[in-house]
Amino acid sequence: MTKDRFSALVLQYERLVYTVCFQLVRDAGAAEDLTQETFLSAYIHRERMPEGYERQWLCRVAANKAKDHLQSAWTRRTVLGDQELSPRGLAPPAEEAVLRRSTEAEVRRALEELKEPYRQVCCLCLLEERSPEEAALALGRPVKTVYTQLSRGRKLLRETLERGEAYDGVP
């Protein structure tokens, strides 16, 4: 990839990358820094960028940079009494709270009971930790379709676990 082509990608996707970072870290300054780190890393590893999937790849790099930032010692969550708070004082997302209360067996059982097309997508992305792009290739589906099915599958999974309808140990 040439420098001119990469510069065009930066101009095309800088707002999107910033938005991804900001949605995760909820701090404008940190999101700006992470945006720069994302494009620096993307430039260094530009040969790994899949042709035709630049947008998705940049979003994945941005999300990983933001997650790394949130897990760093500097911004790690602190525990105050019995209530766990993030550095900004926000409660953890509902999905994390539900998964913390659920056992691995319950989550696996709830995943296996999901209807198609959500089961295959969620198993690939959540259990096997494949990216939506990899799942799309494996299943022969469009990437946007996989993102939609993953989002809906997560919602169904969360609702199932919140209601306690997952496997309860009785066959």
C-alpha positions as MATLAB code, in Angstrom:
seq = 'MTKDRFSALVLQYERLVYTVCFQLVRDAGAAEDLTQETFLSAYIHRERMPEGYERQWLCRVAANKAKDHLQSAWTRRTVLGDQELSPRGLAPPAEEAVLRRSTEAEVRRALEELKEPYRQVCCLCLLEERSPEEAALALGRPVKTVYTQLSRGRKLLRETLERGEAYDGVP';
ca = [
       0.000    0.000    0.000;
       1.380    3.376   -0.974;
       1.660    6.367    1.349;
      -0.911    8.236   -0.747;
      -3.401    5.360   -0.488;
      -2.848    5.131    3.259;
      -3.282    8.925    3.619;
      -6.589    8.614    1.779;
      -7.667    5.868    4.221;
      -6.784    8.091    7.170;
      -8.872   10.944    5.781;
     -11.733    8.599    4.949;
     -11.892    6.761    8.285;
     -10.463    9.084   10.947;
     -13.905   10.121   12.272;
     -15.066    6.502   12.367;
     -11.936    5.366   14.222;
     -12.299    8.267   16.674;
     -15.960    7.332   17.257;
     -15.068    3.690   17.952;
     -12.411    4.767   20.447;
     -14.643    7.353   22.097;
     -17.547    4.896   22.462;
     -15.288    2.582   24.435;
     -13.212    4.975   26.552;
     -15.700    7.872   26.925;
     -12.872   10.416   27.045;
     -12.264   12.803   24.120;
      -8.548   13.256   24.809;
      -7.898    9.554   25.198;
      -9.959    8.841   22.078;
      -7.813   11.292   20.082;
      -4.625    9.636   21.336;
      -6.004    6.173   20.585;
      -7.012    7.295   17.091;
      -3.431    8.323   16.421;
      -2.127    5.068   17.884;
      -4.567    3.132   15.705;
      -3.358    4.744   12.495;
       0.277    4.421   13.525;
      -0.186    0.714   14.178;
      -2.186    0.351   10.955;
       0.616    1.992    8.993;
       3.259   -0.233   10.552;
       1.196   -3.356    9.833;
      -0.412   -2.177    6.589;
       0.642   -5.348    4.763;
      -1.764   -7.299    7.027;
      -4.736   -5.101    6.068;
      -7.100   -7.306    4.041;
      -7.959   -5.822    0.655;
     -11.581   -4.692    0.605;
     -11.928   -4.895    4.404;
      -9.979   -1.783    5.365;
     -12.894   -0.251    7.296;
     -13.531   -3.354    9.396;
      -9.831   -3.915   10.008;
      -9.286   -0.334   11.187;
     -12.318   -0.590   13.493;
     -10.964   -3.818   14.985;
      -7.531   -2.236   15.554;
      -9.200    0.805   17.152;
     -11.356   -1.355   19.423;
      -8.328   -3.393   20.486;
      -6.331   -0.220   21.222;
      -9.215    1.128   23.318;
      -9.603   -2.153   25.202;
      -5.868   -2.261   25.890;
      -6.093    1.309   27.191;
      -8.978    0.408   29.512;
      -7.085   -2.611   30.854;
      -3.846   -0.739   31.436;
      -2.645   -0.131   34.976;
      -3.264    3.581   34.560;
      -6.982    3.248   33.829;
      -7.748   -0.103   35.442;
     -11.021   -0.327   37.309;
     -10.923    0.362   40.998;
     -12.947   -1.368   43.641;
     -14.769    0.856   46.111;
     -16.419   -1.187   48.821;
     -18.686   -3.782   47.204;
     -19.361   -1.677   44.128;
     -17.010   -1.894   41.163;
     -16.678    1.358   39.234;
     -14.774    2.329   36.143;
     -12.377    5.322   36.210;
     -15.194    7.598   35.042;
     -17.577    6.378   37.747;
     -19.743    4.392   35.331;
     -21.176    1.022   36.256;
     -19.927   -1.935   34.172;
     -22.044   -2.754   31.113;
     -25.044   -4.985   31.711;
     -23.581   -7.692   29.501;
     -20.488   -7.969   31.697;
     -22.583   -8.129   34.868;
     -24.760  -10.913   33.465;
     -21.763  -12.919   32.280;
     -20.053  -12.561   35.655;
     -23.091  -14.065   37.388;
     -23.456  -16.868   34.851;
     -21.344  -19.964   34.887;
     -19.477  -21.081   31.789;
     -21.800  -24.075   31.452;
     -24.861  -21.813   31.497;
     -23.379  -19.556   28.830;
     -22.428  -22.514   26.613;
     -25.860  -24.076   27.010;
     -27.590  -20.774   26.213;
     -25.370  -20.386   23.138;
     -26.219  -23.894   21.934;
     -29.932  -23.187   22.352;
     -29.853  -20.015   20.236;
     -31.815  -20.234   16.999;
     -30.064  -20.108   13.666;
     -28.543  -18.015   12.201;
     -27.457  -16.576   15.560;
     -26.026  -19.791   17.043;
     -23.292  -20.319   14.428;
     -22.226  -16.669   14.427;
     -22.163  -16.396   18.237;
     -20.274  -19.672   18.652;
     -17.612  -18.551   16.187;
     -17.266  -15.028   17.584;
     -17.866  -15.572   21.302;
     -16.578  -19.085   21.975;
     -13.858  -19.384   19.347;
     -13.033  -15.650   19.586;
     -13.015  -15.188   15.823;
     -13.563  -11.748   14.361;
     -16.847  -11.068   12.549;
     -14.830  -10.850    9.330;
     -13.400  -14.343    9.919;
     -16.859  -15.674   10.785;
     -18.268  -14.144    7.595;
     -15.628  -15.919    5.524;
     -16.182  -19.221    7.339;
     -19.964  -19.065    6.936;
     -20.008  -17.522    3.466;
     -22.110  -14.568    4.621;
     -21.676  -10.825    4.123;
     -19.732   -9.131    6.928;
     -22.574   -6.702    7.721;
     -24.969   -9.633    8.048;
     -22.623  -11.309   10.535;
     -22.343   -8.086   12.564;
     -26.152   -7.837   12.685;
     -26.584  -11.504   13.611;
     -23.886  -11.219   16.291;
     -25.560   -8.170   17.803;
     -28.979   -9.823   17.842;
     -27.520  -13.095   19.120;
     -25.795  -11.301   22.008;
     -29.074   -9.602   22.878;
     -30.934  -12.932   22.880;
     -28.154  -14.544   24.904;
     -28.182  -11.734   27.471;
     -31.986  -11.936   27.804;
     -31.850  -15.714   28.239;
     -29.180  -15.487   30.935;
     -30.979  -12.637   32.735;
     -34.177  -14.692   32.891;
     -32.227  -17.716   34.097;
     -33.626  -19.867   31.300;
     -30.260  -21.399   30.513;
     -29.396  -24.921   31.579;
     -30.103  -25.359   35.296;
     -28.440  -28.726   35.768;
     -31.640  -30.772   35.278;
     -31.784  -32.686   31.946;
];
